[in-house]
PDB file of C-alpha atoms and ligand atoms in Angstrom:
ATOM      1  CA  MET A 159      30.679  -4.784 -10.255  1.00 55.00           C
ATOM      2  CA  SER A 160      27.337  -3.406  -9.214  1.00 77.00           C
ATOM      3  CA  HIS A 161      24.086  -4.007 -10.996  1.00 92.00           C
ATOM      4  CA  ILE A 162      22.206  -1.633  -8.782  1.00 95.00           C
ATOM      5  CA  PRO A 163      21.395   1.059 -11.371  1.00 95.00           C
ATOM      6  CA  GLU A 164      20.199  -1.578 -13.857  1.00 96.00           C
ATOM      7  CA  ASN A 165      18.187  -3.368 -11.208  1.00 97.00           C
ATOM      8  CA  LEU A 166      16.620  -0.091 -10.161  1.00 97.00           C
ATOM      9  CA  ALA A 167      15.675   0.748 -13.723  1.00 97.00           C
ATOM     10  CA  LEU A 168      13.950  -2.632 -14.000  1.00 97.00           C
ATOM     11  CA  ILE A 169      12.006  -2.105 -10.786  1.00 98.00           C
ATOM     12  CA  LEU A 170      10.910   1.373 -11.871  1.00 98.00           C
ATOM     13  CA  GLN A 171       9.766  -0.144 -15.146  1.00 98.00           C
ATOM     14  CA  ARG A 172       7.801  -2.863 -13.301  1.00 98.00           C
ATOM     15  CA  ILE A 173       6.146  -0.201 -11.129  1.00 98.00           C
ATOM     16  CA  GLU A 174       5.265   1.905 -14.123  1.00 98.00           C
ATOM     17  CA  ARG A 175       3.853  -1.011 -16.071  1.00 98.00           C
ATOM     18  CA  ALA A 176       1.766  -2.155 -13.126  1.00 98.00           C
ATOM     19  CA  CYS A 177       0.407   1.361 -12.716  1.00 98.00           C
ATOM     20  CA  ILE A 178      -0.493   1.689 -16.376  1.00 98.00           C
ATOM     21  CA  ALA A 179      -2.135  -1.766 -16.404  1.00 98.00           C
ATOM     22  CA  ASN A 180      -4.317  -0.637 -13.487  1.00 98.00           C
ATOM     23  CA  ASN A 181      -5.079   2.880 -14.621  1.00 98.00           C
ATOM     24  CA  ARG A 182      -2.947   4.406 -11.902  1.00 98.00           C
ATOM     25  CA  ASP A 183      -0.561   7.334 -12.049  1.00 98.00           C
ATOM     26  CA  PRO A 184       3.008   6.065 -11.485  1.00 97.00           C
ATOM     27  CA  GLN A 185       3.576   9.210  -9.416  1.00 96.00           C
ATOM     28  CA  ASP A 186       1.210   7.802  -6.815  1.00 97.00           C
ATOM     29  CA  VAL A 187       3.439   4.812  -6.009  1.00 98.00           C
ATOM     30  CA  ARG A 188       6.654   5.464  -4.159  1.00 98.00           C
ATOM     31  CA  LEU A 189       9.572   3.079  -4.120  1.00 98.00           C
ATOM     32  CA  LEU A 190      11.121   2.431  -0.727  1.00 98.00           C
ATOM     33  CA  LEU A 191      14.510   0.761  -0.733  1.00 98.00           C
ATOM     34  CA  ALA A 192      14.509  -2.030   1.858  1.00 98.00           C
ATOM     35  CA  THR A 193      18.155  -1.819   2.844  1.00 98.00           C
ATOM     36  CA  LYS A 194      18.575  -4.407   5.591  1.00 96.00           C
ATOM     37  CA  THR A 195      22.017  -6.075   5.428  1.00 95.00           C
ATOM     38  CA  VAL A 196      23.062  -3.759   2.564  1.00 96.00           C
ATOM     39  CA  PRO A 197      26.256  -1.809   3.280  1.00 96.00           C
ATOM     40  CA  ALA A 198      26.135   2.003   3.047  1.00 97.00           C
ATOM     41  CA  ASP A 199      28.345   2.185  -0.061  1.00 96.00           C
ATOM     42  CA  ARG A 200      25.829   0.091  -2.001  1.00 97.00           C
ATOM     43  CA  ILE A 201      22.902   2.132  -0.721  1.00 98.00           C
ATOM     44  CA  ARG A 202      24.774   5.238  -1.903  1.00 97.00           C
ATOM     45  CA  LEU A 203      24.729   3.816  -5.462  1.00 97.00           C
ATOM     46  CA  ALA A 204      20.966   3.573  -5.359  1.00 97.00           C
ATOM     47  CA  ILE A 205      20.616   7.086  -4.012  1.00 97.00           C
ATOM     48  CA  ALA A 206      23.019   8.352  -6.674  1.00 96.00           C
ATOM     49  CA  ALA A 207      20.726   6.720  -9.230  1.00 96.00           C
ATOM     50  CA  GLY A 208      17.924   8.974  -8.014  1.00 97.00           C
ATOM     51  CA  GLN A 209      16.272   7.169  -5.094  1.00 98.00           C
ATOM     52  CA  THR A 210      15.398   9.063  -1.927  1.00 98.00           C
ATOM     53  CA  LEU A 211      13.401   6.802   0.353  1.00 98.00           C
ATOM     54  CA  ILE A 212      15.093   4.094   2.438  1.00 98.00           C
ATOM     55  CA  GLY A 213      13.787   1.783   5.129  1.00 98.00           C
ATOM     56  CA  GLU A 214      15.706  -0.230   7.716  1.00 98.00           C
ATOM     57  CA  ASN A 215      14.473  -3.070   9.956  1.00 97.00           C
ATOM     58  CA  LYS A 216      16.868  -2.718  12.843  1.00 96.00           C
ATOM     59  CA  ILE A 217      18.018   0.271  14.873  1.00 96.00           C
ATOM     60  CA  GLN A 218      21.525  -1.154  14.941  1.00 96.00           C
ATOM     61  CA  GLU A 219      21.744  -0.956  11.170  1.00 97.00           C
ATOM     62  CA  ILE A 220      20.413   2.605  11.102  1.00 97.00           C
ATOM     63  CA  LYS A 221      23.106   3.543  13.610  1.00 96.00           C
ATOM     64  CA  GLU A 222      25.841   1.916  11.562  1.00 96.00           C
ATOM     65  CA  LYS A 223      24.894   3.516   8.251  1.00 97.00           C
ATOM     66  CA  TYR A 224      23.379   6.843   9.290  1.00 96.00           C
ATOM     67  CA  HIS A 225      26.583   8.899   9.197  1.00 96.00           C
ATOM     68  CA  ASP A 226      27.726   7.370   5.901  1.00 97.00           C
ATOM     69  CA  LEU A 227      24.470   8.447   4.223  1.00 98.00           C
ATOM     70  CA  VAL A 228      23.474  11.657   5.939  1.00 96.00           C
ATOM     71  CA  ASP A 229      25.185  13.916   3.360  1.00 97.00           C
ATOM     72  CA  LEU A 230      22.865  12.485   0.688  1.00 97.00           C
ATOM     73  CA  LYS A 231      19.825  13.451   2.787  1.00 97.00           C
ATOM     74  CA  PRO A 232      17.767  10.314   2.274  1.00 97.00           C
ATOM     75  CA  ILE A 233      14.288  10.076   3.727  1.00 98.00           C
ATOM     76  CA  ASN A 234      14.477   7.442   6.489  1.00 98.00           C
ATOM     77  CA  HIS A 235      11.546   5.188   7.272  1.00 98.00           C
ATOM     78  CA  PHE A 236      11.556   2.297   9.705  1.00 98.00           C
ATOM     79  CA  ILE A 237       9.960  -0.928   8.489  1.00 98.00           C
ATOM     80  CA  GLY A 238      11.030  -3.526  11.087  1.00 97.00           C
ATOM     81  CA  HIS A 239       9.632  -4.766  14.325  1.00 95.00           C
ATOM     82  CA  LEU A 240      10.099  -2.060  16.941  1.00 96.00           C
ATOM     83  CA  GLN A 241      10.823  -2.996  20.511  1.00 95.00           C
ATOM     84  CA  THR A 242       9.765  -0.486  23.119  1.00 96.00           C
ATOM     85  CA  ASN A 243      13.288  -0.340  24.593  1.00 96.00           C
ATOM     86  CA  LYS A 244      14.589   0.975  21.247  1.00 95.00           C
ATOM     87  CA  ILE A 245      12.216   3.942  21.039  1.00 96.00           C
ATOM     88  CA  LYS A 246      14.702   6.444  22.394  1.00 95.00           C
ATOM     89  CA  ASP A 247      17.246   5.358  19.780  1.00 95.00           C
ATOM     90  CA  ILE A 248      14.936   5.504  16.801  1.00 95.00           C
ATOM     91  CA  LEU A 249      14.187   9.141  17.508  1.00 95.00           C
ATOM     92  CA  LYS A 250      17.885  10.063  17.158  1.00 95.00           C
ATOM     93  CA  TYR A 251      18.167   9.285  13.468  1.00 95.00           C
ATOM     94  CA  ASP A 252      15.655  11.453  11.605  1.00 94.00           C
ATOM     95  CA  VAL A 253      13.250   8.605  11.014  1.00 97.00           C
ATOM     96  CA  THR A 254      10.160  10.345   9.621  1.00 98.00           C
ATOM     97  CA  CYS A 255       7.780   7.379   9.435  1.00 98.00           C
ATOM     98  CA  ILE A 256       7.435   4.107  11.308  1.00 98.00           C
ATOM     99  CA  HIS A 257       5.583   1.505   9.208  1.00 98.00           C
ATOM    100  CA  SER A 258       5.265  -1.047  11.954  1.00 98.00           C
ATOM    101  CA  VAL A 259       3.066   0.292  14.747  1.00 98.00           C
ATOM    102  CA  ASP A 260       1.103  -2.830  15.658  1.00 97.00           C
ATOM    103  CA  ARG A 261       0.177  -2.579  19.331  1.00 98.00           C
ATOM    104  CA  LEU A 262      -1.137  -0.061  21.809  1.00 98.00           C
ATOM    105  CA  ASP A 263       1.736  -0.502  24.222  1.00 98.00           C
ATOM    106  CA  LEU A 264       4.244   0.549  21.547  1.00 98.00           C
ATOM    107  CA  ALA A 265       2.124   3.513  20.451  1.00 98.00           C
ATOM    108  CA  SER A 266       1.675   4.659  23.996  1.00 98.00           C
ATOM    109  CA  LYS A 267       5.408   4.492  24.781  1.00 98.00           C
ATOM    110  CA  LEU A 268       6.253   6.243  21.529  1.00 98.00           C
ATOM    111  CA  HIS A 269       3.811   8.973  22.476  1.00 98.00           C
ATOM    112  CA  GLN A 270       5.364   9.399  25.922  1.00 98.00           C
ATOM    113  CA  ARG A 271       8.844   9.762  24.504  1.00 98.00           C
ATOM    114  CA  LEU A 272       7.788  12.077  21.666  1.00 98.00           C
ATOM    115  CA  THR A 273       5.923  14.279  24.117  1.00 98.00           C
ATOM    116  CA  LEU A 274       9.066  14.546  26.211  1.00 98.00           C
ATOM    117  CA  GLU A 275      11.110  15.505  23.165  1.00 97.00           C
ATOM    118  CA  ASN A 276       8.393  17.761  21.800  1.00 98.00           C
ATOM    119  CA  LYS A 277       8.362  15.897  18.469  1.00 97.00           C
ATOM    120  CA  LYS A 278       5.815  14.262  16.212  1.00 98.00           C
ATOM    121  CA  ILE A 279       6.234  11.308  13.869  1.00 98.00           C
ATOM    122  CA  GLU A 280       4.306   9.692  11.033  1.00 98.00           C
ATOM    123  CA  VAL A 281       3.149   6.118  11.555  1.00 98.00           C
ATOM    124  CA  LEU A 282       1.478   3.357   9.620  1.00 98.00           C
ATOM    125  CA  ILE A 283      -0.456   0.627  11.346  1.00 98.00           C
ATOM    126  CA  GLN A 284       0.957  -2.778  10.473  1.00 98.00           C
ATOM    127  CA  VAL A 285      -1.683  -5.447   9.905  1.00 98.00           C
ATOM    128  CA  ASN A 286      -0.944  -9.187   9.800  1.00 96.00           C
ATOM    129  CA  THR A 287      -3.077  -9.868   6.757  1.00 96.00           C
ATOM    130  CA  SER A 288      -1.644 -13.337   6.141  1.00 93.00           C
ATOM    131  CA  GLN A 289      -2.436 -14.405   9.707  1.00 87.00           C
ATOM    132  CA  GLU A 290       0.888 -16.221   9.917  1.00 84.00           C
ATOM    133  CA  GLU A 291       2.131 -16.458  13.462  1.00 78.00           C
ATOM    134  CA  SER A 292       5.668 -15.620  12.434  1.00 74.00           C
ATOM    135  CA  LYS A 293       4.653 -12.197  11.272  1.00 76.00           C
ATOM    136  CA  PHE A 294       4.089  -9.073  13.247  1.00 92.00           C
ATOM    137  CA  GLY A 295       1.125  -6.813  12.856  1.00 96.00           C
ATOM    138  CA  VAL A 296      -2.226  -6.375  14.510  1.00 97.00           C
ATOM    139  CA  ALA A 297      -4.825  -9.019  13.666  1.00 97.00           C
ATOM    140  CA  PRO A 298      -7.135  -7.721  10.917  1.00 97.00           C
ATOM    141  CA  GLU A 299     -10.214  -7.879  13.154  1.00 97.00           C
ATOM    142  CA  GLU A 300      -8.462  -5.742  15.760  1.00 98.00           C
ATOM    143  CA  ALA A 301      -7.032  -3.169  13.363  1.00 98.00           C
ATOM    144  CA  LEU A 302      -9.851  -0.624  13.502  1.00 98.00           C
ATOM    145  CA  ALA A 303      -9.828  -0.603  17.301  1.00 98.00           C
ATOM    146  CA  LEU A 304      -6.078  -0.062  17.321  1.00 98.00           C
ATOM    147  CA  ILE A 305      -6.324   2.754  14.799  1.00 98.00           C
ATOM    148  CA  GLN A 306      -8.869   4.495  17.010  1.00 98.00           C
ATOM    149  CA  GLU A 307      -6.669   4.119  20.043  1.00 98.00           C
ATOM    150  CA  VAL A 308      -3.506   5.295  18.304  1.00 98.00           C
ATOM    151  CA  ALA A 309      -5.418   8.262  16.858  1.00 98.00           C
ATOM    152  CA  GLN A 310      -5.737   9.643  20.361  1.00 97.00           C
ATOM    153  CA  PHE A 311      -2.007  10.232  20.634  1.00 98.00           C
ATOM    154  CA  ASP A 312      -1.430  13.642  19.085  1.00 97.00           C
ATOM    155  CA  THR A 313       2.289  13.012  18.547  1.00 98.00           C
ATOM    156  CA  LEU A 314       1.543  10.114  16.181  1.00 98.00           C
ATOM    157  CA  ARG A 315       0.246  11.068  12.757  1.00 98.00           C
ATOM    158  CA  ILE A 316      -1.423   8.074  11.226  1.00 98.00           C
ATOM    159  CA  LYS A 317      -0.847   8.083   7.475  1.00 98.00           C
ATOM    160  CA  GLY A 318      -2.140   4.675   6.530  1.00 98.00           C
ATOM    161  CA  LEU A 319      -1.466   0.956   6.779  1.00 98.00           C
ATOM    162  CA  MET A 320       1.306  -1.523   6.114  1.00 98.00           C
ATOM    163  CA  THR A 321       1.387  -5.257   5.516  1.00 97.00           C
ATOM    164  CA  ILE A 322       3.664  -8.067   4.389  1.00 95.00           C
ATOM    165  CA  GLY A 323       1.852 -10.363   1.970  1.00 92.00           C
ATOM    166  CA  LEU A 324       1.870 -14.104   2.315  1.00 90.00           C
ATOM    167  CA  PHE A 325       5.082 -15.739   1.054  1.00 84.00           C
ATOM    168  CA  SER A 326       3.796 -17.853  -1.709  1.00 84.00           C
ATOM    169  CA  ALA A 327       4.294 -18.319  -5.382  1.00 82.00           C
ATOM    170  CA  ASP A 328       0.553 -18.554  -5.716  1.00 88.00           C
ATOM    171  CA  GLU A 329      -0.938 -15.210  -6.655  1.00 90.00           C
ATOM    172  CA  ALA A 330      -4.372 -16.401  -5.562  1.00 92.00           C
ATOM    173  CA  GLN A 331      -3.057 -16.600  -2.012  1.00 92.00           C
ATOM    174  CA  ILE A 332      -1.168 -13.295  -1.987  1.00 95.00           C
ATOM    175  CA  ARG A 333      -3.819 -11.051  -3.450  1.00 97.00           C
ATOM    176  CA  PRO A 334      -6.355 -11.491  -0.613  1.00 96.00           C
ATOM    177  CA  CYS A 335      -3.779 -10.091   1.846  1.00 96.00           C
ATOM    178  CA  PHE A 336      -3.579  -6.849  -0.112  1.00 98.00           C
ATOM    179  CA  LYS A 337      -7.339  -6.734  -0.675  1.00 98.00           C
ATOM    180  CA  LEU A 338      -7.843  -7.111   3.063  1.00 98.00           C
ATOM    181  CA  LEU A 339      -5.526  -4.187   3.811  1.00 98.00           C
ATOM    182  CA  LYS A 340      -7.406  -2.049   1.290  1.00 98.00           C
ATOM    183  CA  SER A 341     -10.724  -2.955   2.872  1.00 98.00           C
ATOM    184  CA  ILE A 342      -9.458  -2.066   6.345  1.00 98.00           C
ATOM    185  CA  GLN A 343      -8.335   1.253   4.900  1.00 98.00           C
ATOM    186  CA  GLN A 344     -11.816   1.859   3.511  1.00 98.00           C
ATOM    187  CA  GLN A 345     -13.417   1.038   6.854  1.00 98.00           C
ATOM    188  CA  ALA A 346     -10.974   3.290   8.676  1.00 98.00           C
ATOM    189  CA  ILE A 347     -11.812   6.167   6.334  1.00 98.00           C
ATOM    190  CA  GLN A 348     -15.473   5.697   7.263  1.00 97.00           C
ATOM    191  CA  LEU A 349     -14.604   6.300  10.907  1.00 96.00           C
ATOM    192  CA  ASN A 350     -13.707   9.860   9.994  1.00 95.00           C
ATOM    193  CA  LEU A 351     -11.163  10.205  12.742  1.00 96.00           C
ATOM    194  CA  PRO A 352      -9.733  13.684  13.220  1.00 91.00           C
ATOM    195  CA  GLN A 353      -5.976  13.889  12.473  1.00 88.00           C
ATOM    196  CA  VAL A 354      -5.985  10.476  10.775  1.00 96.00           C
ATOM    197  CA  GLU A 355      -5.038  10.297   7.108  1.00 96.00           C
ATOM    198  CA  MET A 356      -5.568   6.925   5.526  1.00 97.00           C
ATOM    199  CA  LYS A 357      -3.863   7.589   2.230  1.00 98.00           C
ATOM    200  CA  GLU A 358      -0.818   5.287   2.385  1.00 98.00           C
ATOM    201  CA  LEU A 359      -0.872   1.570   1.731  1.00 98.00           C
ATOM    202  CA  SER A 360       2.649   0.212   2.221  1.00 98.00           C
ATOM    203  CA  MET A 361       2.543  -3.209   0.599  1.00 98.00           C
ATOM    204  CA  GLY A 362       4.351  -5.165  -2.085  1.00 97.00           C
ATOM    205  CA  MET A 363       7.969  -6.361  -2.228  1.00 97.00           C
ATOM    206  CA  SER A 364      10.340  -7.770  -4.881  1.00 96.00           C
ATOM    207  CA  GLY A 365       8.107 -10.739  -5.687  1.00 95.00           C
ATOM    208  CA  ASP A 366       4.629  -9.298  -5.457  1.00 96.00           C
ATOM    209  CA  LEU A 367       4.724  -5.584  -6.148  1.00 97.00           C
ATOM    210  CA  GLU A 368       2.538  -5.863  -9.271  1.00 98.00           C
ATOM    211  CA  ILE A 369      -0.246  -7.487  -7.272  1.00 97.00           C
ATOM    212  CA  ALA A 370       0.108  -4.891  -4.538  1.00 98.00           C
ATOM    213  CA  ILE A 371      -0.067  -2.016  -7.014  1.00 98.00           C
ATOM    214  CA  ALA A 372      -3.150  -3.554  -8.611  1.00 98.00           C
ATOM    215  CA  GLU A 373      -4.743  -3.583  -5.159  1.00 98.00           C
ATOM    216  CA  GLY A 374      -3.828   0.007  -4.305  1.00 98.00           C
ATOM    217  CA  ALA A 375      -0.279   0.158  -2.887  1.00 98.00           C
ATOM    218  CA  THR A 376       1.155   3.666  -2.552  1.00 98.00           C
ATOM    219  CA  ILE A 377       4.521   2.516  -1.223  1.00 98.00           C
ATOM    220  CA  VAL A 378       6.291  -0.644  -2.369  1.00 98.00           C
ATOM    221  CA  ARG A 379       9.268  -1.837  -0.320  1.00 98.00           C
ATOM    222  CA  VAL A 380      11.922  -3.530  -2.437  1.00 98.00           C
ATOM    223  CA  GLY A 381      15.204  -5.105  -1.369  1.00 97.00           C
ATOM    224  CA  THR A 382      16.326  -8.275  -3.098  1.00 96.00           C
ATOM    225  CA  ALA A 383      15.409  -7.256  -6.646  1.00 96.00           C
ATOM    226  CA  ILE A 384      17.658  -4.181  -6.283  1.00 97.00           C
ATOM    227  CA  PHE A 385      20.483  -5.257  -3.997  1.00 96.00           C
ATOM    228  CA  GLY A 386      20.563  -9.025  -4.513  1.00 91.00           C
ATOM    229  CA  GLU A 387      19.916 -11.921  -2.158  1.00 86.00           C
ATOM    230  CA  ARG A 388      20.555 -11.482   1.540  1.00 77.00           C
ATOM    231  CA  ILE A 389      22.647 -13.850   3.629  1.00 72.00           C
ATOM    232  CA  TYR A 390      20.257 -13.894   6.543  1.00 70.00           C
ATOM    233  CA  PRO A 391      16.829 -15.468   6.185  1.00 68.00           C
ATOM    234  CA  ASP A 392      14.001 -13.001   6.668  1.00 68.00           C
ATOM    235  CA  SER A 393      12.935 -14.871   9.765  1.00 68.00           C
ATOM    236  CA  TYR A 394      15.985 -13.262  11.375  1.00 67.00           C
ATOM    237  CA  TYR A 395      14.229  -9.949  11.013  1.00 68.00           C
ATOM    238  CA  TRP A 396      10.662 -11.012  11.486  1.00 64.00           C
ATOM    239  CA  ASN A 397      10.836 -13.246  14.504  1.00 58.00           C
ATOM    240  CA  GLU A 398      10.622 -11.830  17.978  1.00 52.00           C
ATOM    241  CA  ASN A 399      12.968 -14.302  19.594  1.00 45.00           C
ATOM    242  CA  LYS A 400      15.933 -13.758  17.309  1.00 40.00           C
TER     243      LYS A 400
HETATM  244  C1  PLP B 780      13.070  -7.153   3.609  1.00 76.21           C
HETATM  245  C2  PLP B 780      11.796  -6.468   3.610  1.00 76.21           C
HETATM  246  C3  PLP B 780      11.189  -6.024   2.417  1.00 76.21           C
HETATM  247  C4  PLP B 780      11.821  -6.260   1.055  1.00 76.21           C
HETATM  248  O1  PLP B 780      11.743  -7.598   0.693  1.00 76.21           O
HETATM  249  P1  PLP B 780      12.369  -8.125  -0.683  1.00 76.21           P
HETATM  250  O2  PLP B 780      11.676  -9.404  -0.919  1.00 76.21           O
HETATM  251  O3  PLP B 780      13.833  -8.281  -0.428  1.00 76.21           O
HETATM  252  O4  PLP B 780      12.113  -7.116  -1.727  1.00 76.21           O
HETATM  253  C5  PLP B 780       9.997  -5.370   2.494  1.00 76.21           C
HETATM  254  N1  PLP B 780       9.384  -5.143   3.678  1.00 76.21           N
HETATM  255  C6  PLP B 780       9.919  -5.533   4.836  1.00 76.21           C
HETATM  256  C7  PLP B 780       9.197  -5.241   6.096  1.00 76.21           C
HETATM  257  C8  PLP B 780      11.122  -6.198   4.836  1.00 76.21           C
HETATM  258  O5  PLP B 780      11.639  -6.622   6.004  1.00 76.21           O
END
């Protein structure tokens, strides 16, 4: 039996309540289904229940599920760590936005490949707001410089920022991560860079989406609370050497 429609309804309710509590329009917060490890037939249930935006962490999983989902025309984002040797692959599967651009080398190689294919793609700059070594993302103090560098690549359309909040049960430790992302967004807006839109803040997951919405999230990425617990620990996805 699947609880996916019920779980989804609960998440949508949490999003709506958090928006109302913070004087925000629920339309301004999009739900992204974080579908790592979830088989295509279960993702189909969530799409059938009205969802359109999905995000994978690994190219291999996009490859495996792409053809089983393509008839439903989901919007595909990429939310995992992107290795430069996978760039060619990611461009084969209609990924419209990469949330995890966190270094110049990656941006520059993406730009080279996109130029060759005469394509453009949306990107978010991933910032390591929790400063944990295990997490990817540019260091907060280097984020503005990276944004300026990436802005020079006309194939990459910067739409905003992404972060993963600190894993903690303590709200007082999570909230500063989201506040920091917001403040980097405000500073980036001040730079007035041509072609750069700083409207998206991709932050908040199953455990902390209310805090993220209170701090300005426009995309929340939710997996566990919709699809259930995963077998692999998240470090499997978030550590370089795995
Ligand atoms: C897995 C994952 C999520 C979703 O996390 P849950 O706690 O399962 O909701 C969000 N963002 C990224 C980058 C992820 O890898």
